[in-house]
Structure formats: C-alpha cells, structure tokens
Amino acid sequence: MHNLTPWSGLLGGALIGLAAASLMLLTGRMAGISGIFGSLVSLAPSNRDWRLAFVAGLIAAPLLAALAGAPLPRPAINGNIILVAAAGLLVGFGSRLGNGCTSGHGVCGFARLSTRSIVATMIFMGTAIITVAVMRHAIGG
C-alpha cells in the first residue's frame, strides 16, 4: 500500500460511510461484512439478493477503479503463510464470536454511538496493536 495518501484514505472512508449509510437507508441493515458474507454462504441464507449485490459491489468497485485508471495497491504478504491463514481464521472466529466485525461495529456502531460497538472496536484495535508490537518487536516477524 505504497500509494496510500490522505486523499485516497479520505475518499475510501467516505465511500465506506456512503455504502454503509445507503445499506441502512435502503434495507435497514448494518453493513457488517462478516455477517453479510457469513449469511450468504450459510445453509439457511436469508435475504440473499441484497447480500449478493453488496459482496459483488465490494469485488466490482476496485475493478472499476482500475479500469478508470486508479492505481490499485498490491497486497504484500511477507510473513509465514500458515500464520497469515491462522490469523485470518482467528479474525473470522472472533467476528462471529463478537457478533460483528470492524465494519459493523467500527463504522456503523460508532456512527450510532453504540456503547457495545465502541467497546468492541476498542478491543479489536487494542488487540491489533498488541499483535503487531509482539510480531514486529518480540518475535521479529
């Protein structure tokens, strides 16, 4: 993510907020990505159409931006792929256990001044900061 600038961050944040607000206004639903995706792939899906449209939009947006000439960041995984996969599974498990993810709690919950979401986001972010500090400085990964 070497192309990240304050303007691209501001535009990205505004678009995430616009998408979350649009979803809430149009469907009354929170834009929690783990919940949307989890219900989409579950055996008893509900409201599949809007969930599929939302996920398709997440995939299509960067493709459209690339077609418009916007530089796309290239993901760089420098760590052990097994650790990365384990971390991804822990994030998925944690988001289901916490009944929400950073998008649901961090974007929508903060906007609604939900105490539960503010506490959950503080725990997410605190855990992320500690994990990075341990991985970079204690373990050296």
PDB file of C-alpha atoms in Angstrom, residues 8-101:
ATOM      1  CA  SER A   8      -7.199   8.334  -1.058  1.00  0.00           C
ATOM      2  CA  GLY A   9      -7.850   7.469   2.591  1.00  0.00           C
ATOM      3  CA  LEU A  10     -10.461  10.227   2.846  1.00  0.00           C
ATOM      4  CA  LEU A  11     -12.148   9.113  -0.372  1.00  0.00           C
ATOM      5  CA  GLY A  12     -12.109   5.485   0.717  1.00  0.00           C
ATOM      6  CA  GLY A  13     -13.551   6.335   4.124  1.00  0.00           C
ATOM      7  CA  ALA A  14     -16.248   8.484   2.570  1.00  0.00           C
ATOM      8  CA  LEU A  15     -17.214   5.694   0.174  1.00  0.00           C
ATOM      9  CA  ILE A  16     -17.363   3.149   3.007  1.00  0.00           C
ATOM     10  CA  GLY A  17     -19.574   5.503   5.007  1.00  0.00           C
ATOM     11  CA  LEU A  18     -21.761   6.178   1.978  1.00  0.00           C
ATOM     12  CA  ALA A  19     -22.156   2.437   1.340  1.00  0.00           C
ATOM     13  CA  ALA A  20     -22.988   1.745   4.990  1.00  0.00           C
ATOM     14  CA  ALA A  21     -25.490   4.616   5.146  1.00  0.00           C
ATOM     15  CA  SER A  22     -27.071   3.583   1.846  1.00  0.00           C
ATOM     16  CA  LEU A  23     -27.488  -0.001   3.008  1.00  0.00           C
ATOM     17  CA  MET A  24     -29.060   1.158   6.256  1.00  0.00           C
ATOM     18  CA  LEU A  25     -31.413   3.575   4.494  1.00  0.00           C
ATOM     19  CA  LEU A  26     -32.437   1.123   1.772  1.00  0.00           C
ATOM     20  CA  THR A  27     -32.701  -2.102   3.776  1.00  0.00           C
ATOM     21  CA  GLY A  28     -32.480  -1.133   7.444  1.00  0.00           C
ATOM     22  CA  ARG A  29     -29.457  -3.449   7.740  1.00  0.00           C
ATOM     23  CA  MET A  30     -25.991  -2.874   9.177  1.00  0.00           C
ATOM     24  CA  ALA A  31     -23.014  -3.146   6.848  1.00  0.00           C
ATOM     25  CA  GLY A  32     -21.169  -5.825   8.792  1.00  0.00           C
ATOM     26  CA  ILE A  33     -19.152  -7.654   6.175  1.00  0.00           C
ATOM     27  CA  SER A  34     -18.627 -10.843   8.170  1.00  0.00           C
ATOM     28  CA  GLY A  35     -22.359 -11.120   8.873  1.00  0.00           C
ATOM     29  CA  ILE A  36     -23.310 -10.350   5.282  1.00  0.00           C
ATOM     30  CA  PHE A  37     -20.836 -12.840   3.867  1.00  0.00           C
ATOM     31  CA  GLY A  38     -21.490 -15.446   6.577  1.00  0.00           C
ATOM     32  CA  SER A  39     -25.227 -15.412   5.908  1.00  0.00           C
ATOM     33  CA  LEU A  40     -24.584 -15.532   2.178  1.00  0.00           C
ATOM     34  CA  VAL A  41     -22.649 -18.802   2.421  1.00  0.00           C
ATOM     35  CA  SER A  42     -24.680 -20.383   5.239  1.00  0.00           C
ATOM     36  CA  LEU A  43     -27.033 -23.292   4.660  1.00  0.00           C
ATOM     37  CA  ALA A  44     -30.068 -21.218   5.625  1.00  0.00           C
ATOM     38  CA  PRO A  45     -29.495 -17.933   3.803  1.00  0.00           C
ATOM     39  CA  SER A  46     -31.875 -15.067   4.258  1.00  0.00           C
ATOM     40  CA  ASN A  47     -32.230 -12.011   2.083  1.00  0.00           C
ATOM     41  CA  ARG A  48     -29.705 -13.457  -0.351  1.00  0.00           C
ATOM     42  CA  ASP A  49     -30.233 -10.868  -3.122  1.00  0.00           C
ATOM     43  CA  TRP A  50     -29.053  -7.751  -1.317  1.00  0.00           C
ATOM     44  CA  ARG A  51     -26.227  -9.673   0.340  1.00  0.00           C
ATOM     45  CA  LEU A  52     -25.023 -10.946  -3.025  1.00  0.00           C
ATOM     46  CA  ALA A  53     -25.294  -7.433  -4.514  1.00  0.00           C
ATOM     47  CA  PHE A  54     -23.287  -5.979  -1.624  1.00  0.00           C
ATOM     48  CA  VAL A  55     -20.476  -8.536  -1.954  1.00  0.00           C
ATOM     49  CA  ALA A  56     -20.484  -8.135  -5.751  1.00  0.00           C
ATOM     50  CA  GLY A  57     -20.104  -4.394  -5.238  1.00  0.00           C
ATOM     51  CA  LEU A  58     -17.116  -4.980  -2.950  1.00  0.00           C
ATOM     52  CA  ILE A  59     -15.456  -7.003  -5.686  1.00  0.00           C
ATOM     53  CA  ALA A  60     -16.528  -4.802  -8.612  1.00  0.00           C
ATOM     54  CA  ALA A  61     -15.537  -1.437  -7.106  1.00  0.00           C
ATOM     55  CA  PRO A  62     -11.759  -1.912  -7.267  1.00  0.00           C
ATOM     56  CA  LEU A  63     -12.059  -3.443 -10.721  1.00  0.00           C
ATOM     57  CA  LEU A  64     -13.987  -0.399 -11.935  1.00  0.00           C
ATOM     58  CA  ALA A  65     -11.454   1.901 -10.275  1.00  0.00           C
ATOM     59  CA  ALA A  66      -8.642   0.087 -12.082  1.00  0.00           C
ATOM     60  CA  LEU A  67     -10.483   0.446 -15.383  1.00  0.00           C
ATOM     61  CA  ALA A  68     -10.801   4.170 -14.671  1.00  0.00           C
ATOM     62  CA  GLY A  69      -7.018   4.358 -14.264  1.00  0.00           C
ATOM     63  CA  ALA A  70      -6.733   4.379 -10.477  1.00  0.00           C
ATOM     64  CA  PRO A  71      -3.645   2.591  -9.184  1.00  0.00           C
ATOM     65  CA  LEU A  72      -4.545  -0.429  -7.113  1.00  0.00           C
ATOM     66  CA  PRO A  73      -2.450  -1.450  -4.136  1.00  0.00           C
ATOM     67  CA  ARG A  74      -0.687  -4.764  -4.467  1.00  0.00           C
ATOM     68  CA  PRO A  75      -1.075  -6.930  -1.402  1.00  0.00           C
ATOM     69  CA  ALA A  76       2.246  -7.991   0.014  1.00  0.00           C
ATOM     70  CA  ILE A  77       2.416 -10.936   2.354  1.00  0.00           C
ATOM     71  CA  ASN A  78       5.869 -11.012   3.862  1.00  0.00           C
ATOM     72  CA  GLY A  79       5.111 -13.376   6.715  1.00  0.00           C
ATOM     73  CA  ASN A  80       4.622 -17.092   7.065  1.00  0.00           C
ATOM     74  CA  ILE A  81       1.565 -18.064   5.011  1.00  0.00           C
ATOM     75  CA  ILE A  82       0.436 -20.525   7.702  1.00  0.00           C
ATOM     76  CA  LEU A  83       0.487 -17.762  10.313  1.00  0.00           C
ATOM     77  CA  VAL A  84      -1.422 -15.499   7.926  1.00  0.00           C
ATOM     78  CA  ALA A  85      -4.048 -18.199   7.345  1.00  0.00           C
ATOM     79  CA  ALA A  86      -4.308 -18.876  11.097  1.00  0.00           C
ATOM     80  CA  ALA A  87      -4.698 -15.149  11.735  1.00  0.00           C
ATOM     81  CA  GLY A  88      -7.474 -14.959   9.138  1.00  0.00           C
ATOM     82  CA  LEU A  89      -9.301 -17.852  10.774  1.00  0.00           C
ATOM     83  CA  LEU A  90      -8.958 -16.207  14.200  1.00  0.00           C
ATOM     84  CA  VAL A  91     -10.365 -12.956  12.813  1.00  0.00           C
ATOM     85  CA  GLY A  92     -13.320 -14.819  11.318  1.00  0.00           C
ATOM     86  CA  PHE A  93     -13.908 -16.744  14.543  1.00  0.00           C
ATOM     87  CA  GLY A  94     -13.600 -13.572  16.598  1.00  0.00           C
ATOM     88  CA  SER A  95     -16.022 -11.658  14.413  1.00  0.00           C
ATOM     89  CA  ARG A  96     -18.626 -14.408  14.743  1.00  0.00           C
ATOM     90  CA  LEU A  97     -17.969 -14.724  18.488  1.00  0.00           C
ATOM     91  CA  GLY A  98     -18.263 -10.956  18.944  1.00  0.00           C
ATOM     92  CA  ASN A  99     -21.384 -10.859  16.763  1.00  0.00           C
ATOM     93  CA  GLY A 100     -19.825  -8.356  14.414  1.00  0.00           C
ATOM     94  CA  CYS A 101     -16.668  -7.171  12.780  1.00  0.00           C
TER      95      CYS A 101
END
